[in-house]
Tab-separated table of C-alpha atoms and ligand atoms in Angstrom:
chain	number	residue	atom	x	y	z
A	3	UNK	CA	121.897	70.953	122.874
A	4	UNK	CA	123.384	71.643	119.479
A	5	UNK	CA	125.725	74.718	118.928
A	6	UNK	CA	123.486	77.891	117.769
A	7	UNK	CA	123.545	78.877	113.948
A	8	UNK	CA	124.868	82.388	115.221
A	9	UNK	CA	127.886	80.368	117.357
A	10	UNK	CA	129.223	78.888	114.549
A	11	UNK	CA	126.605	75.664	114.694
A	12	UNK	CA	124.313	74.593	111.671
A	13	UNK	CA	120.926	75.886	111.511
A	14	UNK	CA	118.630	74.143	113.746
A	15	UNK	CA	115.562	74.126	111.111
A	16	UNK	CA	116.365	73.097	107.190
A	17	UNK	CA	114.104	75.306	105.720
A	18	UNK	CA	112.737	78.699	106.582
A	19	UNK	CA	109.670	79.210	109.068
A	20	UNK	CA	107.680	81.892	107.973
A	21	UNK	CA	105.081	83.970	110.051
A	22	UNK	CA	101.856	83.839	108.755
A	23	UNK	CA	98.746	81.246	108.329
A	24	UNK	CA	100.004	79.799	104.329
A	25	UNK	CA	97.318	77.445	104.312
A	26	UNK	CA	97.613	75.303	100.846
A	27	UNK	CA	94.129	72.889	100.039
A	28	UNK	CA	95.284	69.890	98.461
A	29	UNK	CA	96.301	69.641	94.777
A	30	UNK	CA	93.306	68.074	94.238
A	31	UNK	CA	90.561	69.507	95.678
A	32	UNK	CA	92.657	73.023	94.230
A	33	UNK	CA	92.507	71.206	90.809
A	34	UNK	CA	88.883	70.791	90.860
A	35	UNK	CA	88.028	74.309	92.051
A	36	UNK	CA	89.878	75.066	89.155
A	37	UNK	CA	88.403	72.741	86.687
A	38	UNK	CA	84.649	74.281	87.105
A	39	UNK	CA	85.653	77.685	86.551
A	40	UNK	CA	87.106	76.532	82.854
A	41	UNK	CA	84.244	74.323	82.660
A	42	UNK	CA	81.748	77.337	83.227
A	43	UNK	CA	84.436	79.696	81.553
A	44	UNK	CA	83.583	82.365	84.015
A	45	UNK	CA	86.536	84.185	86.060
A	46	UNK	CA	85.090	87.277	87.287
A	47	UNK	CA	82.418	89.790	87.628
A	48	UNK	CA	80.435	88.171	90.842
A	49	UNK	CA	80.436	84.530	89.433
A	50	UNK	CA	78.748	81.894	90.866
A	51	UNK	CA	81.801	81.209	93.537
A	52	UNK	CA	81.635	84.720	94.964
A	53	UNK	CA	78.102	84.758	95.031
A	54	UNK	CA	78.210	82.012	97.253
A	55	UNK	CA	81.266	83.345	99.210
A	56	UNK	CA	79.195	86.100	99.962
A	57	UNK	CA	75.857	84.013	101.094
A	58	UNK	CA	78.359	81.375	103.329
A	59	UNK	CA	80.195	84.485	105.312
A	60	UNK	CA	76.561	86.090	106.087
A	61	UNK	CA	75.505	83.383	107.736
A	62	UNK	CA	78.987	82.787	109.563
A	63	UNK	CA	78.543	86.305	110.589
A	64	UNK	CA	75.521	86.498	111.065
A	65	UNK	CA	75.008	90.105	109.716
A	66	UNK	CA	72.901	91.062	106.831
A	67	UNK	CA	75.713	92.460	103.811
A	68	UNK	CA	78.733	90.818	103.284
A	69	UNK	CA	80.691	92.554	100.169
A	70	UNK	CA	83.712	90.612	99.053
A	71	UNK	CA	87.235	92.633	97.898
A	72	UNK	CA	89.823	92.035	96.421
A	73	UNK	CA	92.132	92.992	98.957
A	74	UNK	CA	91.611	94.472	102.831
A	75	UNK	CA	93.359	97.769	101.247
A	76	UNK	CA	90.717	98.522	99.249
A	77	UNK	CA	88.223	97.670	101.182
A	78	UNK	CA	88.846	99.840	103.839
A	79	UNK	CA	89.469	103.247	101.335
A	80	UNK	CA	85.882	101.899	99.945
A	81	UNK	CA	84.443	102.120	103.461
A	82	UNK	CA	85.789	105.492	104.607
A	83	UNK	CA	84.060	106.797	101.440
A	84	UNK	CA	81.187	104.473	101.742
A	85	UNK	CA	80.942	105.973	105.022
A	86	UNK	CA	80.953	109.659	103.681
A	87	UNK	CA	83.535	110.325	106.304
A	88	UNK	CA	85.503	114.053	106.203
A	89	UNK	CA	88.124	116.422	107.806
A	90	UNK	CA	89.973	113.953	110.250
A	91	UNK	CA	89.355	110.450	111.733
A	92	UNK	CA	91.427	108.874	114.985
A	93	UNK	CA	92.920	105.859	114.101
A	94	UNK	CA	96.136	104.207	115.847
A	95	UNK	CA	99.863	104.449	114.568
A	96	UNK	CA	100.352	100.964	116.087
A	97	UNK	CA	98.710	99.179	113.046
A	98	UNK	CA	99.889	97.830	109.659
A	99	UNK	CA	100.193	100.874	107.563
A	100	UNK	CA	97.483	99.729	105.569
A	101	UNK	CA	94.903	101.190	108.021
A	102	UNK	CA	96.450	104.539	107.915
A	103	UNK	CA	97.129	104.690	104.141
A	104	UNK	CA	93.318	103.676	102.957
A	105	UNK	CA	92.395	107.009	104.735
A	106	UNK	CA	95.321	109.166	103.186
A	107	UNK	CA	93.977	107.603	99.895
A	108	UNK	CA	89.996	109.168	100.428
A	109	UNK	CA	91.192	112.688	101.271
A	110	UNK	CA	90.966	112.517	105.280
A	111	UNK	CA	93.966	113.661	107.306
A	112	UNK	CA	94.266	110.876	110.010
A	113	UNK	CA	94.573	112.070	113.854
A	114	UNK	CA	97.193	108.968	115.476
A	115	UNK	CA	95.664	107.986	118.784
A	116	UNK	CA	97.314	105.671	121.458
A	117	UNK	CA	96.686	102.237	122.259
A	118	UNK	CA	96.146	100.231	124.809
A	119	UNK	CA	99.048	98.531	126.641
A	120	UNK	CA	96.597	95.348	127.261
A	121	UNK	CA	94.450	94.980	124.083
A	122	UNK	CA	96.609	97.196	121.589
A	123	UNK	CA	93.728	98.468	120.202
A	124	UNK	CA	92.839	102.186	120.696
A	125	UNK	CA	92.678	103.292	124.258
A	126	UNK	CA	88.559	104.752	124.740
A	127	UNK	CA	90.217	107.628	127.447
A	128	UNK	CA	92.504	108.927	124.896
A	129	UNK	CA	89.912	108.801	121.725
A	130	UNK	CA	87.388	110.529	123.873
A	131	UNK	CA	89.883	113.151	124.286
A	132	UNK	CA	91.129	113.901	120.732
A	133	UNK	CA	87.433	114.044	119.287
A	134	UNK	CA	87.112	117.804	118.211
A	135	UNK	CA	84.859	119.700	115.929
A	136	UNK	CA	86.784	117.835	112.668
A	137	UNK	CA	86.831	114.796	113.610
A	138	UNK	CA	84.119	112.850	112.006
A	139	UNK	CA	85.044	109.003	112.425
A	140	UNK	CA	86.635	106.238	114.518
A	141	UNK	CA	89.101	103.655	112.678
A	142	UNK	CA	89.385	101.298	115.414
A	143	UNK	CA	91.745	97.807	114.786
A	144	UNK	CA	90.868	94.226	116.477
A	145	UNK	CA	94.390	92.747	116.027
A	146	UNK	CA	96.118	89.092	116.751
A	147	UNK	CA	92.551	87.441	116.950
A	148	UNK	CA	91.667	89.544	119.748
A	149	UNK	CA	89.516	92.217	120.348
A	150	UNK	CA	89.933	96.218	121.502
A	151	UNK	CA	87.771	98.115	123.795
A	152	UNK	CA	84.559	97.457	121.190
A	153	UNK	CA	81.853	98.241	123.599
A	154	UNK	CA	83.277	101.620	125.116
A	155	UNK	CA	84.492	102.495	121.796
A	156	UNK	CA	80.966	102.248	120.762
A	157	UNK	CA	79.918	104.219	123.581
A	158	UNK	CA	82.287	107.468	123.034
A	159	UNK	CA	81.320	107.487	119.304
A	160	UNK	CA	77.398	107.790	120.135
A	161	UNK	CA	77.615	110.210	122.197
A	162	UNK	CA	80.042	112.339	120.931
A	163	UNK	CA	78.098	112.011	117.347
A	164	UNK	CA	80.961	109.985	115.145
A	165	UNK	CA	81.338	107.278	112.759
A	166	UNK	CA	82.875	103.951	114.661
A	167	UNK	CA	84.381	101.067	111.980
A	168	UNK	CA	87.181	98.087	112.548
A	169	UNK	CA	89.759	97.176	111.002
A	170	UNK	CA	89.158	93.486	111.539
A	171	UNK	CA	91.773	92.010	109.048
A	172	UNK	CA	93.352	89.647	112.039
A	173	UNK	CA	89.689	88.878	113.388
A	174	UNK	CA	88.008	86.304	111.112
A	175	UNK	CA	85.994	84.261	113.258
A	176	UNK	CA	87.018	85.736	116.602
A	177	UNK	CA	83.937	86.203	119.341
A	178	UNK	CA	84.033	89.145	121.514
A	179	UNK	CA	81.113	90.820	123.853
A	180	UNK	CA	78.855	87.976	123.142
A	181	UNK	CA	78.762	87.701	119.413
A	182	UNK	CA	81.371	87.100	116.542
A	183	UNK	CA	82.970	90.113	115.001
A	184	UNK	CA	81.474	91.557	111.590
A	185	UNK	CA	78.763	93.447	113.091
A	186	UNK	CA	80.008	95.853	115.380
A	187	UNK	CA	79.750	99.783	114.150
A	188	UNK	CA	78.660	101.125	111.218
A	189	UNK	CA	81.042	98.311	109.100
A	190	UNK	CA	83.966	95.867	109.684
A	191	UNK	CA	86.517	94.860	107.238
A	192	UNK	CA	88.539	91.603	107.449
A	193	UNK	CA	91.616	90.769	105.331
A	194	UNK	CA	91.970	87.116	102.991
A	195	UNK	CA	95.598	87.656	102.667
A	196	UNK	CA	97.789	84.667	101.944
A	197	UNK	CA	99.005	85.072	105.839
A	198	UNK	CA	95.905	84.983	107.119
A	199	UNK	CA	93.348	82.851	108.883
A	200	UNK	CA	90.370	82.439	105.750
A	201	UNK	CA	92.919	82.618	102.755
A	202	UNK	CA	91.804	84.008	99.134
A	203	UNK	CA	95.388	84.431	98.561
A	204	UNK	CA	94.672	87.776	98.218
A	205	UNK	CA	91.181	88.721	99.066
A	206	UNK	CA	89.094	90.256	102.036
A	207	UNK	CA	85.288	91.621	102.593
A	208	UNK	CA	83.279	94.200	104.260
A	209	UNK	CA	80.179	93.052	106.728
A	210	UNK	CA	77.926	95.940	107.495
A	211	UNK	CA	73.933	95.809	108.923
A	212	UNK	CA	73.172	98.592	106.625
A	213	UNK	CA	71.464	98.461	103.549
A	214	UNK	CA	72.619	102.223	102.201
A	215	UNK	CA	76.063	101.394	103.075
A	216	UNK	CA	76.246	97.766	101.060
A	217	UNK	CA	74.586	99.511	98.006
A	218	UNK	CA	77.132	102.577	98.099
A	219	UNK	CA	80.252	99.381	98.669
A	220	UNK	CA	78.464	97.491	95.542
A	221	UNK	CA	78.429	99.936	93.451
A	222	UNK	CA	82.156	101.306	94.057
A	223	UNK	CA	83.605	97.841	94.172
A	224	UNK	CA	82.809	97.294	90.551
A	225	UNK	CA	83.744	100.385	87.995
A	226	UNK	CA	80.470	100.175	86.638
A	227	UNK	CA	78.235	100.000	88.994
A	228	UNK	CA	76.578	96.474	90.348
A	229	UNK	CA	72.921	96.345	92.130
A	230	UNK	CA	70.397	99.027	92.667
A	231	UNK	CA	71.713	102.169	91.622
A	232	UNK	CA	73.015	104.619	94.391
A	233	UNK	CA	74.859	107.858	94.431
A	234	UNK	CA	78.677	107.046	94.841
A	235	UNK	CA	81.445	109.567	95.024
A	236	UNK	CA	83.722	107.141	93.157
A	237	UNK	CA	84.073	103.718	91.757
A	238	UNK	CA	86.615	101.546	91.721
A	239	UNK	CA	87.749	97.764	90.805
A	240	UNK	CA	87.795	95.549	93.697
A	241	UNK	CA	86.114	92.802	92.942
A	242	UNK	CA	87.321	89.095	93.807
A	243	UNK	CA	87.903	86.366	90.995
A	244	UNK	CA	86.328	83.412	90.820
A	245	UNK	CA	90.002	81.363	90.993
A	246	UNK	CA	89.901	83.876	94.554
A	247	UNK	CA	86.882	82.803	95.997
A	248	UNK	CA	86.844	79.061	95.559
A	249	UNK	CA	90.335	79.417	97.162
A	250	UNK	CA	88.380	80.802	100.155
A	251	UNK	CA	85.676	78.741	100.147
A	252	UNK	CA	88.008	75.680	100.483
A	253	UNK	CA	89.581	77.829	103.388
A	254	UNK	CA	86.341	78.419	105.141
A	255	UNK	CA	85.671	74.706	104.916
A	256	UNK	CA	88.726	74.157	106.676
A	257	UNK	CA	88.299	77.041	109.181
A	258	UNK	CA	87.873	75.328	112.422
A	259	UNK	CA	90.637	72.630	112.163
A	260	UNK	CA	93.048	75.191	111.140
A	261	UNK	CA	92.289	77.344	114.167
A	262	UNK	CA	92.643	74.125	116.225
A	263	UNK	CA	96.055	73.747	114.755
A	264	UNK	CA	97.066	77.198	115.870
A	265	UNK	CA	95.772	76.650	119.288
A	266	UNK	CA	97.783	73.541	119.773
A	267	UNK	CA	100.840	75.755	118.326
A	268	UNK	CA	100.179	78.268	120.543
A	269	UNK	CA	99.758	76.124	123.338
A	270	UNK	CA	103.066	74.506	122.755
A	271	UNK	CA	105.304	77.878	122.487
A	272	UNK	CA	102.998	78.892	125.869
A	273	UNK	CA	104.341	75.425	128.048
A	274	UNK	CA	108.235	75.910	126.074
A	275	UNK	CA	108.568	79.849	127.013
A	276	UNK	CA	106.765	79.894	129.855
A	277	UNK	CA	110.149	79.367	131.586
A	278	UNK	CA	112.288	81.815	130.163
A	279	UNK	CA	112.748	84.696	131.661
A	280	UNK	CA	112.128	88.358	129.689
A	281	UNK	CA	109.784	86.652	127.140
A	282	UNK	CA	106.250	86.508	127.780
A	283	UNK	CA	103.516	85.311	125.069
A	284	UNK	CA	100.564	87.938	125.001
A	285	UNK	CA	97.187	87.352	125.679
A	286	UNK	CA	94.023	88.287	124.205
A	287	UNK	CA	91.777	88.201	127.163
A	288	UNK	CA	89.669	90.687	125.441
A	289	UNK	CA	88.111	87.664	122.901
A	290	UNK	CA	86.045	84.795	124.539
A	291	UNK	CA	86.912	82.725	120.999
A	292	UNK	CA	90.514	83.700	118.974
A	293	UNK	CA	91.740	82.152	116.017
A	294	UNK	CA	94.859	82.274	117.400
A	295	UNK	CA	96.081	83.758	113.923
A	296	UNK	CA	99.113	85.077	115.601
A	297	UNK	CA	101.544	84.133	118.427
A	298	UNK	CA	102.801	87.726	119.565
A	299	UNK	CA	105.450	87.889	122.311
A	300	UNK	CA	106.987	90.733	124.550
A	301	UNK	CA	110.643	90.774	124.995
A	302	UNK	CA	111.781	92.479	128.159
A	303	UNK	CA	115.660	93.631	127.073
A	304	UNK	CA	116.952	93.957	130.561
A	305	UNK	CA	115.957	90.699	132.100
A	306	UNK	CA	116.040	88.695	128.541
A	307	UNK	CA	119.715	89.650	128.213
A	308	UNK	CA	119.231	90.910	124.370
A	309	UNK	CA	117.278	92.925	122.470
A	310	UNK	CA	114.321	92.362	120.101
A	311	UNK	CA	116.268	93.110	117.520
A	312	UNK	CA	119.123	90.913	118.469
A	313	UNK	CA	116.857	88.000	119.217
A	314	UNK	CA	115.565	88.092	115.403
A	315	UNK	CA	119.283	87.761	114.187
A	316	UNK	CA	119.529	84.647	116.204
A	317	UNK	CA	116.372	83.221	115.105
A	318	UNK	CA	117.094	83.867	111.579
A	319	UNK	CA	120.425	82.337	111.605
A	320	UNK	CA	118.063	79.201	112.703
A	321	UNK	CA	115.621	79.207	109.578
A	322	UNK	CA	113.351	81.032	112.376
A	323	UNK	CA	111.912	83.643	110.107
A	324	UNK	CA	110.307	86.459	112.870
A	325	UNK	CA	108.707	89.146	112.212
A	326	UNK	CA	108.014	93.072	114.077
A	327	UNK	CA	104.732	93.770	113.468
A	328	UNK	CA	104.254	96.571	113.287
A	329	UNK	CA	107.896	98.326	113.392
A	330	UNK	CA	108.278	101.228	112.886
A	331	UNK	CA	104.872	102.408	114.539
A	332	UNK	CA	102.811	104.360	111.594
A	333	UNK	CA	103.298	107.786	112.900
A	334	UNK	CA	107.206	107.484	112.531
A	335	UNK	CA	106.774	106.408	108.833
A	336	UNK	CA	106.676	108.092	105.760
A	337	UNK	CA	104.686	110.214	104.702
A	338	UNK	CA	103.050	110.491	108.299
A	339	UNK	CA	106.838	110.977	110.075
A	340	UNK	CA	107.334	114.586	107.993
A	341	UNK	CA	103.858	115.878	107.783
A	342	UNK	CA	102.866	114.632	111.816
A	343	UNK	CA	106.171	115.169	113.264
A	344	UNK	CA	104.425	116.672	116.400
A	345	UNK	CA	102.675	112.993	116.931
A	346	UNK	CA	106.113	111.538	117.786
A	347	UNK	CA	106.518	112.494	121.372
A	348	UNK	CA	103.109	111.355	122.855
A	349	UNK	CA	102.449	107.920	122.102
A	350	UNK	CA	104.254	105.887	124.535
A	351	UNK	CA	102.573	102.711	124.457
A	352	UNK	CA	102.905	102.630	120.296
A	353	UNK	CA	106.346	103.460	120.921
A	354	UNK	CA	107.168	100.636	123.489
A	355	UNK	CA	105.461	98.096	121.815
A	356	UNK	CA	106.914	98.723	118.389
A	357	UNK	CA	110.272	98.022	120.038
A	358	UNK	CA	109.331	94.776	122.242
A	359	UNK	CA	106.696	92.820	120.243
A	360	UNK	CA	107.520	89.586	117.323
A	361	UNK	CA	105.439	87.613	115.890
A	362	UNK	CA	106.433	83.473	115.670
A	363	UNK	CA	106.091	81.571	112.962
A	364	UNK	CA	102.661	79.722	113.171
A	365	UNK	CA	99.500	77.957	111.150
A	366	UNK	CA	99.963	75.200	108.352
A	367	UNK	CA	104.410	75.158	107.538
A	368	UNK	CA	103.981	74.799	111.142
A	369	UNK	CA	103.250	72.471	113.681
A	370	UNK	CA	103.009	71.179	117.656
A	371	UNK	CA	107.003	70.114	117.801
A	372	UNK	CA	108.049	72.774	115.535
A	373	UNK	CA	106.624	75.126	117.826
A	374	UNK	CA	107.859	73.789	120.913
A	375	UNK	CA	111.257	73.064	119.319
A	376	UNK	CA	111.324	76.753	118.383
A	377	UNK	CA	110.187	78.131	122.219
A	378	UNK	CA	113.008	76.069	123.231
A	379	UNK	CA	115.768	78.086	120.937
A	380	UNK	CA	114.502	80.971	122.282
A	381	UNK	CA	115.777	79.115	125.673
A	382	UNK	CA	119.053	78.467	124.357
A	383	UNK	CA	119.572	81.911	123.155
A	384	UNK	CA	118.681	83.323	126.409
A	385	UNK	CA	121.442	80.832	128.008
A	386	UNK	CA	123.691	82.366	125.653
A	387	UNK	CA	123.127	86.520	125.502
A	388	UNK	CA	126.360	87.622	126.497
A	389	UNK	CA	128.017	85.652	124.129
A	390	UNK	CA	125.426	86.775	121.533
A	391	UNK	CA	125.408	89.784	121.884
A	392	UNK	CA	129.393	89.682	121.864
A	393	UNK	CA	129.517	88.072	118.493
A	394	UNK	CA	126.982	90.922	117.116
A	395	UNK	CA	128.923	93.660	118.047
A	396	UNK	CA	132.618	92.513	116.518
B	169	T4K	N1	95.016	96.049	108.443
B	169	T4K	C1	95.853	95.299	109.174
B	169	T4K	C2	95.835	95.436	110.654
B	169	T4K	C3	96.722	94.385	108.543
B	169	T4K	O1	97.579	93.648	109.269
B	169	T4K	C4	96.690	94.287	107.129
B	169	T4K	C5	97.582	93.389	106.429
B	169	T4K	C6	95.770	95.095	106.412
B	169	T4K	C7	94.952	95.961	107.101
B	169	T4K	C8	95.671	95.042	104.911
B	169	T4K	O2	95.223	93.778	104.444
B	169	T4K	P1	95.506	93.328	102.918
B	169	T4K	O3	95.281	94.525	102.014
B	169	T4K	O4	96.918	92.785	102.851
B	169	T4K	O5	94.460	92.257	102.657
B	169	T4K	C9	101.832	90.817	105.528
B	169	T4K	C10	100.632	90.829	104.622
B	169	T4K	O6	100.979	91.167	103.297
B	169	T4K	C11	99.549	91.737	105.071
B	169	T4K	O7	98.346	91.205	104.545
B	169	T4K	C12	99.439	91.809	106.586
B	169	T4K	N2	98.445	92.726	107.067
B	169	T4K	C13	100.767	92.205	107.186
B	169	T4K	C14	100.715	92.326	108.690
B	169	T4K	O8	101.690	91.174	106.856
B	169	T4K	P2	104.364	90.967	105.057
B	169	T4K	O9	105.100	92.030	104.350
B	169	T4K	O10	104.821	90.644	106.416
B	169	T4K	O11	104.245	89.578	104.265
B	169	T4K	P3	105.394	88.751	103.630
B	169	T4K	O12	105.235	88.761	102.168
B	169	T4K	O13	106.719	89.146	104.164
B	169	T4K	O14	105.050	87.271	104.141
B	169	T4K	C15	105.241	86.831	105.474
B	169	T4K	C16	106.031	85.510	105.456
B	169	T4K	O15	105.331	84.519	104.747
B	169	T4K	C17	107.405	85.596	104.779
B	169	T4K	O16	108.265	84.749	105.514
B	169	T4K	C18	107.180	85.006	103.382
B	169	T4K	C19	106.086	83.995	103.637
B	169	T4K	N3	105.180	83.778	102.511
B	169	T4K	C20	104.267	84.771	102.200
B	169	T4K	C21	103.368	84.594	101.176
B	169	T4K	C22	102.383	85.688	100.835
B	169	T4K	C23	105.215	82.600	101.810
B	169	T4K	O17	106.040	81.701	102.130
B	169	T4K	N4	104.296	82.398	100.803
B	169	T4K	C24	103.379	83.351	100.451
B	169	T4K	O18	102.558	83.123	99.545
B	169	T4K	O19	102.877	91.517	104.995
């Protein structure tokens, strides 16, 4: 075993891992994309590559609208107004702050909710409980290419008369209570980020079963106006480029190897860690398919030796580039820490897992031995904690 990178040894990787999916088509099939879009001398506006973005994720999803965005963001501030929604909506704190923000940005004062120790989506008990005369809608997240407590979820918002959407940007092509996500609750909005599973670069959509609801997206997603007319409160620019969608369509070709490849990963830091003791990989039970978009571990300071925090110092030293997601948990970050200071004593589960959840690297700069050689650092550095964590205190 070579001397850790924090010891005084040389990094045991050359180059920086990074977190998050990266996946890069080849030069020339990139070059090609590119090629017809000069050729046809058409970047944007609903070109003929997201027009057929848009046709190939209906049928994936199988749901009737699929409206392409530039970014998950946006699409998610388009759907809360979309959805008309008002006063307050529950949403969790343990979520990138993206989820919080889009509602901040249409005017509705978010209520933080707890999540589930299990799923980490929001916990149905403790929704059903904070729905009061205000609150008009449910911002539920699917995260790690797993899925939260959809079907109960659904069940508290029907009967206590509100709005139920996801925030699906980790869930492309996940399958939970029988069917793939995209058509659960009123809408569903996934995320094309760089880092994620279907890359646009930048890029994500909105899948709704509604017809009023797609109208009211198309029409705010383009400034002007695009498709029937329909009353809108706003418009905006969202829209995808061309140079966008052919990235994705490339991506969607390539969907089911690269979720293959994270399985294998994930599968190889599963048999490596399995062993050590404190770390534990999480599971999404809750999803009958994942696309393994993220390897998510719990770190147990007492019996690991270190903390979380300390363990990402090591890893770093090694080129292992880890990530807390999500850290700090939304409700202690600004603005939401001033304004909703009484929300920081009462979410314990947001709380604990902001402090023992990272994210390993995984997806294409990745693969099988990189991932076990990386579980088995995270051996080594357990063999070593009180020297560690000696070193990190001088
Ligand atoms: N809802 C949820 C639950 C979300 O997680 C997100 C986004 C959203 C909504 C909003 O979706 P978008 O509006 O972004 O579509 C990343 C992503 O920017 C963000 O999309 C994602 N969630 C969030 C969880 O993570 P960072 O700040 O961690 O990314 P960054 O730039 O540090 O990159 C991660 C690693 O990858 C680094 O080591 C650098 C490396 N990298 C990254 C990019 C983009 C590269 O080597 N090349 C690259 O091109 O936020």
């Amino acid at each position: 075993m070579s001397r850790l990178a924090i010891l005084g040894g040389s990094p045991r990787f050359s180059s920086e891992l990074p977190v998050g999916q990266l996946y890069f088509p080849s030069w020339d099939r990139y070059e090609a994309a590119m090629r017809g879009i000069f050729e046809r001398r058409f970047y944007t506006n609903q070109g003929p590559l997201t027009n057929a973005l848009e046709e190939k994720l209906r049928a994936f999803f199988g749901v009737k609208h699929v409206i392409v965005v530039a970014n998950a963001t946006l699409g998610l501030i388009m759907a809360a107004k979309a959805l008309n929604l008002q006063g307050k909506v529950i949403v969790p704190a343990f979520t990138f702050i993206a989820s919080v923000q889009s509602l901040t940005w249409a005017g509705i004062d978010p209520v933080f909710c707890d999540v589930d120790i299990e799923t980490h989506g929001l916990h149905p008990a403790s929704v059903n409980r904070l729905i009061d005369g205000e609150v008009s809608g449910i911002l539920a997240t699917n995260l790690w290419g797993g899925a939260c407590a959809i079907e109960e979820l659904q069940k508290i918002a029907l009967e206590r008369g509100v709005k139920l959407y996801f925030d699906s940007a980790h869930g492309f092509g996940v399958e939970a209570f029988g069917r793939r996500l995209g058509g659960f609750g009123e809408l569903e909005v996934f995320s094309f980020h760089a880092t994620k599973i279907l890359s646009a670069t930048e890029g994500g959509c909105i899948c709704t079963d509604d017809d009023n609801i797609a109208a009211r997206l198309r029409n705010m997603r383009s400034s002007y106006g695009a498709g029937p007319p329909v009353d809108v409160p706003l418009t905006s620019n969202a829209r995808m480029s061309e140079a966008q969608a052919a990235i994705a369509l490339m991506s969607l070709e390539d969907f089911e190897t690269n979720v293959e490849n994270n399985r294998l990963q994930s599968a190889a830091y599963s048999r490596t860690i399995a062993g050590i003791p404190g770390v534990s990989l999480v599971r999404v039970d809750a999803a009958s398919k994942s696309n393994f978009q993220y390897v998510v571990c719990r770190l147990d300071e007492d019996t690991f030796g270190m903390s979380r925090d300390q363990l990402l110092i090591a890893l770093k030293c090694e080129n292992v580039n880890v990530r807390r997601y999500f850290y700090p948990g939304v409700h202690r970050s600004i603005p939401y820490s001033e304004a909703f200071s009484q929300c920081n004593t009462f979410l314990p589960n947001t709380d604990k897992l902001c402090t023992e959840l990272f994210q390993l690297p995984v997806g294409a700069m990745v693969d099988v031995d990189i991932a076990a050689a990386i579980g088995e650092l995270i051996g080594d550095i357990s063999e070593h904690a009180g020297e560690i964590r000696g070193r990190l205190s001088r």
